[in-house]
Amino acid sequence: MHHSPAQLPPSASPSAVTTGQGTAWLRAGLVPPDAKMPLPLLSLLSLLLAGSQAQHQGFQLDVQGSATVQEGLCVSVPCRVAYPAIGWLESTPAYGYWFRERTDSKTGAPVATNNPNREVETRTQGRFQLLGNPQNHSCSLVIRDARREDAGVYYFRVERGSYVNYNFRNAFSLAVPALTQEPDVYIPETLEPRRPVTAICVFNWASEDCPAPSFSWTGAALSSGGTGPATSHFSVLSLTPRPQDHDTSLTCGVTFPGSGKSTQRTVRLSVAYAPRALAVSISWDNGPALQPQGTVPLVQAQKGQFLRLLCAADSWPPATLSWTLGDRVLSWSHPWGPRTLGLELPRVRAGDSGRYTCRAENRLGWQNRSLELSVQYPPENLTVLVSQANRTVLQTLGNDTSLPVLEGQSLRLVCVALSNPPARLSWAQGSRTLSPSQPSEPGVLELPRVQTEHEGEFTCHAQHALGSLNVSLSLSVHCRKRPCSTALSNGVFLGIGITMVLFLCLTLIIVKILWKKQTQAETPRPRLSRGSTILDYINVVPRAGPLARNRKASPTSPARTPPPGAPSPESKNQKELHLVSLGCPGPRVPTQDPEYENHQEELHYAGLNFLGMRPRPEAQRPKDTQEDYAEIKFH
């Protein structure tokens, strides 16, 4: 605030003042020392004009209009005063006074003064101080340990000699709010473990005229360091942080002398460290997240479920998080992003099974945590591995699939089902459950030699808690690449037997024909020849048939007498080998055949020798052998 009194006339001087001119001086607020007026009148005029000193020339006050100081703190109010050089000498002392508003400057007590003969207010004593010397035109005021009741309007009064007595009304106003100011603490954002660092605590004061406060440091990290130099405005602390000092508090306190009031600021230390306390959790179908226990915990989920994997790590600076499946990176986070990394599997599949690993890494180190995911699902893609005669062919067989196999070959059927956990496998033939070839491998069915009774339907059953699956195949047994059933085999053997009987019958018919021709030619019986091959000897002994014996002999056909020594017909009948006993009927001879009428003898048996080698000489039959039957030999 600037106060300027009226200017003094340039022609006025104390020697030129007369009585008549005294009124002009008084009106100007100036009373010359040699004025010829009664003293009571001069005093009266001075009192009357004391309230209008703002109009007086030569008086001026330079001070800020308002000042603010928080409770308990200190403030300095700079001030300059100017007054006329009238009525005083250089050696004349000057006194200044600071008063509260509405305090009488003559009778009231000032809050601060440099006049030792004036008492000051008790409540401001020692706290308000007039630092400036009015003799040097300074009126600066210092207020220490400000209180709430100190708030208000203050004015200044200056006195020097007999003339300078002046009050500067409404000089400035003072505000005293509650104490909220705190010191500022400067420390690096991230501290390296075991690396020294400096912390600075600063408290800003309004003026150097205020007394210096006292600084103090507290915190767990102080055991690794100590305080440094301090001034009225700041304090320095040197310390060496440790990993365990991370997230601990460091406090700088400022205490003000006199009032005992203090203020402080607390900061949290950030000491860098490698990732630790890595945690992995999992939730199913948006349920609550659970932390599986164990070094590599096993987590089970059903196919089609919604799965969320979460990973979080404690580290500073924040670690980069990543999820991997095997050696494949699935997702990752940025250091400035969220501190938790999630991995979502909307509809988990069988191929999602495997080891999932969360990795947390920063510049000081890394840490891993894994879990094993097992996706459960019922049997699917049921296949049968077929092995025939040491030849392996992988076939995917559906229901009613035909599998041809040669009789006598080995067959190995392996049933394979994709499921988790593994399905319980079994084989059945028709409705009959088969025992496994190996108890440890129930899905393996071995047939060392396939037989015709193995024909039919074979079914592999894959049973599972979440569902079952079956696959069937039809086994078809073939003989040399044609169906080989039991009924067909019996028919073949029967056909072969009939064929052999027919062959024998045909052979006998041929023999009979040859015998007839030989009889007609009346040639002697041929003897055994050593050069015979297939039909070496045919023994034909003619004998009259029943029809010839019963009919009357023709006059033109004389009866042939048997040779001497020949057995009787009765003995021949006992040794007779009839064709009926061989199962083949003899050739039918027409009864009206002329040749038959001329030859009344029939062939009832024959002797056949099939020799694979020439007979020995002693084996030759004598000429007069009287056998009625022949022996059939096959060599």
XYZ file of C-alpha atoms in Angstrom:
635
model
C 0.000 0.000 0.000
C 1.313 3.394 -0.965
C 0.507 6.517 1.142
C 1.504 10.009 -0.304
C 0.812 13.271 1.639
C 0.277 16.669 -0.011
C 3.334 18.338 -1.499
C 5.017 21.241 0.265
C 5.015 24.653 -1.600
C 8.435 25.160 -3.127
C 8.722 28.839 -1.920
C 7.954 28.007 1.664
C 10.769 28.013 4.163
C 10.875 28.254 7.939
C 12.528 31.783 7.850
C 9.841 33.231 5.681
C 7.021 32.147 7.889
C 5.177 34.918 9.706
C 2.281 34.908 12.029
C -0.058 35.558 9.216
C 1.465 32.706 7.386
C 1.120 30.272 10.297
C -2.354 29.356 9.216
C -1.057 28.231 5.835
C 1.533 26.048 7.525
C -1.001 24.580 9.820
C -3.284 23.883 6.947
C -0.383 22.219 5.281
C 0.105 20.129 8.405
C 3.490 21.587 9.022
C 4.410 23.681 12.062
C 7.643 25.626 11.706
C 9.789 25.543 14.846
C 10.105 29.395 15.057
C 6.420 30.104 14.635
C 5.230 33.061 16.797
C 2.054 31.446 18.147
C 0.986 30.466 21.593
C 1.858 26.871 22.347
C -1.644 25.839 23.476
C -3.010 27.008 20.183
C -0.363 25.168 18.233
C -1.037 21.969 20.143
C -4.742 22.288 19.526
C -4.250 22.804 15.859
C -1.929 19.818 15.682
C -4.527 17.524 17.316
C -7.231 18.776 15.004
C -5.143 18.092 11.993
C -3.750 14.688 13.162
C -6.537 12.728 11.512
C -5.934 14.244 8.134
C -2.275 13.438 7.776
C -2.986 11.593 4.559
C -3.150 14.965 3.011
C 0.168 16.000 4.456
C 3.068 16.341 2.154
C 6.248 14.245 2.601
C 4.721 11.105 4.281
C 4.675 7.806 2.375
C 4.387 4.054 3.299
C 5.233 1.181 0.920
C 3.874 -2.169 2.182
C 1.968 -5.092 0.679
C -1.772 -4.853 1.063
C -2.187 -8.341 2.585
C -0.136 -11.146 4.006
C -0.955 -14.801 4.703
C 0.786 -17.132 7.098
C -0.328 -20.625 8.147
C -0.834 -21.279 11.797
C 2.431 -21.835 13.591
C 4.547 -20.606 10.730
C 6.511 -17.431 10.246
C 6.024 -14.548 7.792
C 7.978 -11.426 7.007
C 6.177 -8.273 5.886
C 8.608 -5.907 4.074
C 7.888 -2.213 4.601
C 9.419 1.200 3.675
C 8.399 4.563 5.216
C 9.112 8.152 4.095
C 8.537 11.297 6.142
C 9.622 14.960 5.774
C 12.897 16.153 7.188
C 11.308 18.683 9.485
C 11.821 19.007 13.190
C 14.545 16.442 13.557
C 18.265 16.059 13.139
C 20.306 13.105 12.002
C 20.909 12.157 15.556
C 17.249 12.362 16.436
C 15.946 8.815 17.080
C 12.968 7.519 15.078
C 10.348 5.179 16.493
C 7.920 2.967 14.691
C 4.771 1.246 15.943
C 2.518 -1.463 14.545
C -0.985 -1.360 15.931
C -4.084 -3.409 15.510
C -6.990 -1.760 13.829
C -9.007 0.516 16.177
C -6.176 0.684 18.711
C -5.426 4.232 19.949
C -1.871 5.055 19.013
C -1.464 7.264 22.100
C -3.008 5.069 24.786
C -3.137 1.580 23.272
C -0.377 -1.018 23.226
C 1.243 -1.758 19.896
C 1.901 -5.323 18.713
C 5.499 -4.408 17.892
C 7.701 -1.336 18.347
C 11.327 -0.356 18.633
C 10.555 2.142 21.351
C 11.819 0.588 24.572
C 9.571 2.866 26.598
C 6.355 1.461 25.170
C 4.799 -1.822 26.256
C 3.524 -4.211 23.610
C 0.570 -6.573 23.687
C 1.187 -9.626 25.809
C -0.120 -12.113 23.248
C 2.199 -10.811 20.574
C 5.235 -10.335 22.731
C 8.196 -12.227 21.293
C 6.272 -13.204 18.186
C 5.808 -9.866 16.420
C 9.032 -7.975 15.814
C 9.760 -4.672 14.094
C 12.911 -5.652 12.300
C 13.237 -2.454 10.353
C 14.625 0.773 11.811
C 12.412 3.761 11.047
C 15.478 5.954 11.357
C 16.611 4.255 8.134
C 13.096 4.443 6.703
C 12.453 0.698 7.269
C 9.284 -0.562 8.890
C 9.488 -4.327 8.099
C 7.585 -6.609 10.413
C 8.252 -10.313 11.202
C 5.504 -12.542 12.613
C 6.649 -15.849 14.131
C 4.509 -18.701 15.387
C 1.407 -17.228 13.841
C -1.850 -17.848 15.653
C -5.412 -17.806 14.484
C -6.189 -14.718 16.630
C -3.427 -12.806 14.894
C -5.594 -12.369 11.835
C -6.756 -8.796 11.231
C -5.856 -5.308 9.903
C -2.749 -3.469 11.080
C -1.509 0.115 10.696
C 1.867 1.814 11.244
C 2.877 4.947 13.129
C 6.165 6.830 12.815
C 7.607 9.365 15.300
C 10.772 11.462 14.972
C 11.474 14.796 16.527
C 8.810 17.384 17.248
C 7.220 17.357 13.861
C 7.099 13.755 12.485
C 4.163 12.066 14.249
C 2.123 10.260 11.651
C -0.313 7.293 11.493
C -0.637 5.266 8.234
C -4.096 3.784 8.503
C -5.062 0.396 6.998
C -1.489 -0.545 6.165
C -2.097 -4.297 5.494
C -4.357 -7.198 6.436
C -3.123 -10.508 7.869
C -4.733 -13.953 7.275
C -3.832 -16.971 9.444
C -5.329 -20.232 8.041
C -4.771 -23.682 9.502
C -1.434 -25.348 8.964
C -1.512 -27.484 5.793
C 1.876 -26.898 4.243
C 4.139 -29.913 4.099
C 7.737 -30.315 3.124
C 8.645 -31.746 -0.275
C 10.701 -34.956 -0.398
C 12.763 -35.689 -3.503
C 13.994 -39.265 -4.025
C 14.465 -41.420 -7.172
C 11.324 -43.259 -8.226
C 13.061 -46.636 -8.298
C 15.909 -47.527 -6.002
C 18.447 -50.168 -6.834
C 19.143 -52.586 -4.004
C 22.502 -52.052 -2.279
C 23.184 -48.896 -4.274
C 23.540 -45.610 -2.244
C 20.979 -42.883 -2.901
C 20.292 -39.334 -1.643
C 16.932 -38.036 -0.412
C 16.246 -34.299 0.022
C 13.547 -32.704 2.203
C 12.696 -29.069 1.359
C 10.436 -26.597 3.217
C 9.839 -23.216 1.559
C 9.852 -20.134 3.817
C 8.625 -16.669 2.956
C 11.754 -14.910 4.186
C 15.206 -15.498 5.518
C 14.242 -13.426 8.550
C 12.246 -16.352 9.890
C 14.088 -18.740 12.206
C 15.182 -22.060 10.733
C 13.012 -25.058 11.618
C 14.423 -28.407 12.635
C 14.310 -31.393 10.208
C 13.977 -35.043 11.147
C 13.916 -38.380 9.201
C 12.181 -41.585 10.209
C 11.769 -44.929 8.422
C 12.915 -48.551 8.281
C 15.539 -47.763 5.655
C 17.435 -45.390 7.995
C 19.406 -48.280 9.436
C 21.334 -48.414 6.165
C 22.206 -44.703 6.058
C 22.346 -41.399 7.935
C 21.393 -37.750 7.660
C 23.498 -35.232 5.819
C 23.762 -31.412 5.944
C 20.736 -29.258 6.757
C 19.856 -25.590 6.267
C 16.836 -23.428 7.079
C 15.170 -24.676 3.920
C 16.196 -28.316 3.305
C 17.762 -31.440 4.748
C 19.742 -34.177 2.957
C 19.600 -37.906 3.761
C 21.983 -40.555 2.404
C 20.967 -44.203 2.547
C 21.632 -47.575 0.910
C 18.296 -49.364 0.283
C 17.900 -53.095 0.715
C 15.406 -55.425 -1.021
C 13.361 -55.621 2.168
C 13.068 -51.831 2.212
C 10.673 -51.965 -0.747
C 7.316 -50.382 -0.014
C 8.454 -49.115 3.386
C 7.789 -45.510 4.432
C 10.289 -42.694 4.700
C 9.129 -39.575 6.558
C 10.618 -36.096 6.666
C 9.353 -33.961 9.598
C 9.722 -30.198 10.093
C 9.340 -28.712 13.580
C 9.029 -24.946 14.107
C 10.736 -23.343 17.081
C 8.696 -21.548 19.710
C 5.296 -22.997 18.894
C 6.372 -26.607 18.806
C 4.130 -27.184 15.809
C 5.384 -29.497 13.112
C 4.504 -30.841 9.727
C 5.742 -33.829 7.755
C 5.584 -35.705 4.480
C 5.799 -39.482 4.000
C 6.884 -41.252 0.823
C 6.965 -44.951 -0.052
C 10.262 -46.417 -1.152
C 10.319 -48.402 -4.373
C 13.257 -50.776 -4.306
C 13.662 -52.839 -7.462
C 13.569 -56.625 -7.113
C 13.090 -59.653 -9.323
C 9.630 -61.260 -9.683
C 8.510 -63.203 -6.645
C 5.372 -64.793 -5.243
C 4.206 -65.788 -8.723
C 0.616 -67.032 -8.413
C -1.456 -68.983 -10.943
C -5.212 -69.476 -10.619
C -7.935 -71.024 -12.766
C -11.710 -70.674 -13.064
C -14.318 -72.803 -14.859
C -17.429 -71.380 -16.556
C -16.892 -67.890 -15.050
C -16.818 -69.345 -11.553
C -14.505 -68.240 -8.724
C -10.790 -68.449 -9.404
C -8.949 -71.149 -7.470
C -5.231 -71.605 -6.979
C -4.176 -75.201 -7.655
C -1.641 -76.596 -5.241
C 1.562 -78.449 -6.010
C 4.708 -77.899 -8.002
C 2.993 -78.691 -11.319
C -0.666 -79.165 -10.371
C -2.981 -81.244 -12.543
C -6.116 -79.372 -13.616
C -9.037 -81.244 -15.187
C -11.695 -79.766 -17.445
C -14.404 -81.285 -19.608
C -14.486 -80.742 -23.325
C -16.558 -77.669 -24.232
C -16.155 -75.866 -20.901
C -15.150 -72.190 -20.587
C -11.752 -71.905 -18.946
C -9.784 -68.874 -17.702
C -6.164 -68.993 -16.519
C -4.835 -66.089 -14.415
C -1.233 -65.176 -13.585
C 0.085 -62.484 -11.221
C 3.564 -61.682 -9.894
C 5.054 -59.383 -7.268
C 7.958 -57.460 -8.772
C 9.427 -53.993 -9.195
C 9.559 -52.592 -11.725
C 6.440 -54.421 -12.929
C 7.298 -57.631 -14.752
C 6.284 -58.640 -18.234
C 3.884 -61.602 -17.991
C 3.352 -64.299 -20.628
C 1.401 -67.557 -21.055
C 2.909 -70.406 -23.096
C 1.700 -73.869 -24.092
C 4.784 -75.962 -24.587
C 7.098 -73.686 -26.565
C 4.265 -71.648 -28.127
C 3.519 -68.159 -26.718
C -0.244 -67.645 -26.350
C -0.452 -64.159 -24.747
C 1.695 -61.541 -23.005
C 1.375 -58.243 -21.141
C 3.221 -54.926 -21.110
C 5.018 -53.623 -17.983
C 2.708 -50.607 -17.850
C -0.408 -52.732 -18.269
C -2.435 -54.666 -15.671
C -0.475 -56.611 -13.097
C -2.552 -59.757 -13.834
C -2.492 -61.612 -17.149
C -5.481 -63.756 -18.131
C -5.757 -66.475 -20.773
C -9.257 -67.491 -21.893
C -10.255 -70.766 -23.560
C -13.934 -70.225 -24.525
C -14.638 -73.867 -25.486
C -11.833 -76.094 -24.340
C -10.870 -78.821 -26.800
C -8.977 -82.070 -26.533
C -6.007 -80.419 -28.243
C -5.841 -77.835 -25.431
C -4.401 -80.428 -23.074
C -0.804 -79.864 -22.094
C 1.509 -77.887 -19.814
C 0.712 -74.191 -19.469
C 3.475 -71.965 -18.089
C 3.276 -68.385 -16.826
C 6.547 -66.444 -16.944
C 7.190 -63.155 -15.127
C 10.348 -61.263 -16.071
C 11.961 -57.862 -15.419
C 15.504 -56.560 -15.644
C 16.461 -58.116 -12.317
C 15.276 -61.682 -13.003
C 12.388 -63.985 -13.848
C 10.159 -66.680 -12.368
C 7.997 -69.463 -13.856
C 4.913 -71.343 -12.682
C 3.267 -74.214 -14.602
C 0.152 -76.333 -14.492
C -0.880 -79.454 -16.416
C -4.278 -79.227 -18.103
C -6.126 -82.482 -18.802
C -9.242 -82.176 -20.974
C -11.669 -85.053 -20.396
C -13.871 -86.276 -23.247
C -15.728 -89.484 -24.223
C -14.396 -91.942 -26.835
C -14.188 -90.635 -30.367
C -12.513 -91.677 -33.619
C -12.691 -95.366 -32.690
C -10.319 -97.279 -34.991
C -9.214 -100.894 -35.405
C -5.659 -101.868 -36.266
C -5.725 -105.076 -38.357
C -2.721 -107.377 -38.702
C -2.977 -110.449 -40.997
C -0.166 -112.958 -41.508
C 2.450 -110.516 -40.130
C 1.195 -107.776 -42.464
C -0.073 -104.643 -40.697
C -2.682 -102.365 -42.249
C -4.356 -99.504 -40.363
C -8.051 -99.412 -41.168
C -10.812 -97.229 -39.820
C -13.680 -99.627 -39.614
C -17.288 -98.661 -39.147
C -20.251 -100.807 -38.309
C -20.959 -103.778 -40.607
C -17.554 -103.618 -42.244
C -16.557 -106.922 -43.887
C -13.046 -108.219 -43.252
C -11.980 -111.183 -45.453
C -9.401 -113.552 -43.927
C -7.867 -116.781 -45.290
C -8.424 -119.887 -43.243
C -5.393 -120.818 -41.205
C -3.887 -117.340 -41.226
C -3.121 -115.406 -38.036
C -5.245 -112.364 -37.224
C -4.621 -109.590 -34.722
C -7.224 -106.896 -34.030
C -6.261 -103.861 -31.940
C -9.052 -101.501 -30.858
C -7.926 -97.886 -30.345
C -10.198 -95.207 -28.850
C -9.324 -91.523 -28.368
C -10.634 -90.497 -24.951
C -9.531 -89.003 -21.661
C -9.284 -90.702 -19.277
C -8.738 -93.870 -21.363
C -11.890 -95.815 -22.081
C -12.362 -99.419 -20.918
C -12.058 -101.637 -24.010
C -13.475 -105.120 -24.611
C -14.155 -107.476 -27.542
C -17.266 -109.561 -28.160
C -18.204 -112.128 -30.812
C -21.887 -111.827 -31.299
C -23.353 -111.639 -27.803
C -20.435 -113.441 -26.189
C -17.756 -111.358 -24.489
C -14.261 -112.571 -25.351
C -11.418 -112.772 -22.914
C -8.527 -110.478 -23.847
C -5.465 -112.082 -25.326
C -3.387 -110.152 -22.811
C -4.976 -108.837 -19.579
C -2.810 -105.735 -19.726
C -4.093 -104.973 -23.239
C -7.857 -105.512 -23.251
C -8.189 -103.883 -26.648
C -6.107 -106.575 -28.373
C -7.773 -109.680 -29.866
C -5.501 -112.363 -31.340
C -6.566 -115.368 -33.455
C -3.420 -117.446 -34.139
C -5.228 -119.617 -36.752
C -8.480 -118.421 -38.208
C -11.051 -121.199 -38.493
C -14.437 -121.318 -40.130
C -16.129 -121.088 -36.749
C -14.620 -117.604 -36.385
C -16.928 -116.275 -39.047
C -19.383 -113.718 -37.761
C -19.590 -110.269 -36.167
C -16.870 -108.978 -33.838
C -17.587 -105.820 -31.788
C -15.199 -103.568 -29.861
C -16.813 -101.746 -26.920
C -15.243 -98.522 -25.589
C -16.909 -97.657 -22.284
C -16.361 -94.262 -20.609
C -17.929 -92.251 -17.794
C -18.812 -89.454 -20.245
C -20.153 -91.760 -22.975
C -19.519 -95.035 -24.826
C -18.747 -95.968 -28.424
C -18.873 -99.267 -30.375
C -17.486 -100.456 -33.679
C -18.351 -103.778 -35.347
C -16.828 -105.746 -38.195
C -17.909 -108.923 -39.999
C -15.232 -111.585 -40.307
C -15.437 -113.647 -43.547
C -13.236 -116.791 -43.726
C -12.034 -117.862 -47.217
C -10.153 -120.939 -48.507
C -7.698 -120.082 -51.270
C -9.681 -116.952 -51.927
C -13.134 -118.524 -51.936
C -15.634 -118.844 -49.107
C -14.866 -121.842 -46.953
C -17.831 -122.783 -44.806
C -18.360 -126.092 -42.951
C -21.397 -127.196 -45.022
C -19.560 -126.499 -48.243
C -16.547 -128.478 -47.078
C -18.723 -131.479 -46.240
C -20.301 -131.291 -49.693
C -16.920 -131.218 -51.335
C -15.761 -134.319 -49.476
C -19.039 -136.081 -50.315
C -18.609 -135.168 -53.971
C -15.072 -136.539 -53.980
C -16.303 -139.831 -52.494
C -19.092 -140.174 -55.043
C -16.631 -139.408 -57.837
C -14.289 -142.173 -56.679
C -17.182 -144.697 -56.512
C -18.304 -143.736 -59.997
C -14.747 -144.123 -61.208
C -14.559 -147.624 -59.800
C -17.926 -148.507 -61.352
C -16.774 -147.191 -64.704
C -13.613 -149.213 -64.420
C -15.594 -152.395 -63.737
C -17.857 -151.716 -66.712
C -14.813 -151.366 -68.958
C -13.430 -154.612 -67.590
C -16.693 -156.394 -68.300
C -16.744 -155.168 -71.864
C -13.188 -156.299 -72.427
C -14.003 -159.686 -70.950
C -16.929 -160.124 -73.269
C -14.781 -159.384 -76.246
C -12.186 -161.824 -75.078
C -14.823 -164.537 -74.602
C -16.200 -164.038 -78.071
C -12.764 -164.484 -79.612
C -12.262 -167.680 -77.593
C -8.758 -166.695 -76.835
C -6.921 -168.352 -73.968
C -6.655 -166.479 -70.734
C -3.697 -164.189 -70.882
C -0.995 -164.797 -68.415
C 0.582 -162.176 -66.195
C 2.864 -159.962 -68.154
C 5.804 -158.154 -66.655
C 5.296 -155.281 -69.053
C 1.848 -154.349 -67.751
C 1.471 -150.836 -66.379
C -1.893 -149.529 -65.200
C -4.107 -152.597 -65.720
C -1.592 -155.361 -65.180
C -3.972 -158.260 -64.894
C -7.655 -158.841 -65.135
C -8.864 -162.157 -63.728
C -12.193 -162.939 -65.339
C -13.835 -166.126 -64.096
C -16.999 -166.768 -66.077
C -19.919 -167.963 -64.082
C -23.435 -168.556 -65.140
C -25.721 -165.921 -63.853
C -28.937 -166.650 -62.130
C -30.865 -165.834 -65.241
C -28.780 -168.283 -67.295
C -29.226 -171.067 -64.807
C -32.942 -170.702 -64.608
C -33.694 -170.510 -68.293
C -33.759 -173.477 -70.615
C -30.703 -174.047 -72.672
C -30.971 -173.405 -76.277
C -30.438 -176.353 -78.568
C -27.959 -174.327 -80.512
C -25.960 -173.380 -77.388
C -24.381 -176.370 -75.725
C -23.561 -176.001 -72.135
C -19.912 -175.434 -71.282
C -18.586 -177.909 -68.792
C -16.369 -176.519 -66.103
C -12.772 -177.561 -66.193
C -11.668 -180.454 -64.098
C -10.964 -179.596 -60.497
C -13.027 -176.403 -60.583
C -15.001 -175.674 -57.459
C -18.662 -176.081 -57.354
C -21.041 -173.200 -57.976
C -22.049 -173.228 -54.336
C -18.488 -172.617 -53.165
C -18.085 -169.935 -55.758
C -21.177 -168.147 -54.520
C -19.703 -167.891 -51.003
C -16.645 -166.086 -52.357
C -18.507 -163.977 -54.832
C -18.014 -160.236 -54.813
C -21.112 -158.594 -56.186
C -21.043 -155.229 -57.746
C -23.912 -154.173 -55.533
C -21.578 -154.380 -52.527
C -19.341 -151.798 -54.207
C -22.215 -149.414 -54.485
C -22.312 -149.320 -58.295
C -24.794 -151.307 -60.400
C -23.552 -153.395 -63.248
C -24.427 -152.677 -66.834
C -27.864 -153.705 -67.865
C -27.901 -156.334 -70.653
C -31.005 -156.522 -72.806
C -32.738 -159.851 -72.488
C -33.478 -159.959 -76.222
C -29.876 -159.314 -77.190
C -28.735 -162.045 -79.589
C -25.290 -162.004 -78.162
C -26.757 -162.583 -74.778
C -28.691 -165.546 -76.092
C -25.523 -167.039 -77.483
C -23.488 -166.415 -74.292
C -25.315 -167.561 -71.246
C -22.508 -166.850 -68.784
C -22.412 -163.617 -66.708
C -19.514 -161.749 -64.945
C -20.281 -161.682 -61.238
C -16.886 -160.612 -59.900
C -13.489 -159.588 -61.145
C -10.003 -159.434 -59.789
C -8.110 -156.148 -60.405
C -4.463 -155.569 -59.639
C -3.185 -151.984 -59.888
C 0.562 -152.324 -59.536
C 2.893 -149.422 -59.426
C 5.856 -151.623 -60.210
C 6.460 -154.900 -62.054
C 5.642 -158.017 -60.003
C 8.395 -160.271 -58.849
C 8.691 -163.637 -60.640
C 7.551 -165.518 -57.616
C 4.493 -163.310 -57.440
C 3.181 -164.696 -60.754
C 0.031 -166.591 -60.336
C 0.018 -170.205 -61.517
C -1.893 -170.983 -64.615
C -4.458 -173.072 -62.903
C -5.298 -170.708 -60.043
C -8.871 -171.344 -59.053
C -9.855 -168.032 -57.339
C -13.408 -166.805 -57.689
C -12.638 -163.203 -56.600
C -9.888 -160.713 -57.074
C -8.074 -158.373 -54.622
C -7.886 -154.716 -55.446
C -4.572 -153.185 -54.373
C -3.491 -149.580 -54.675
C 0.217 -148.827 -54.525
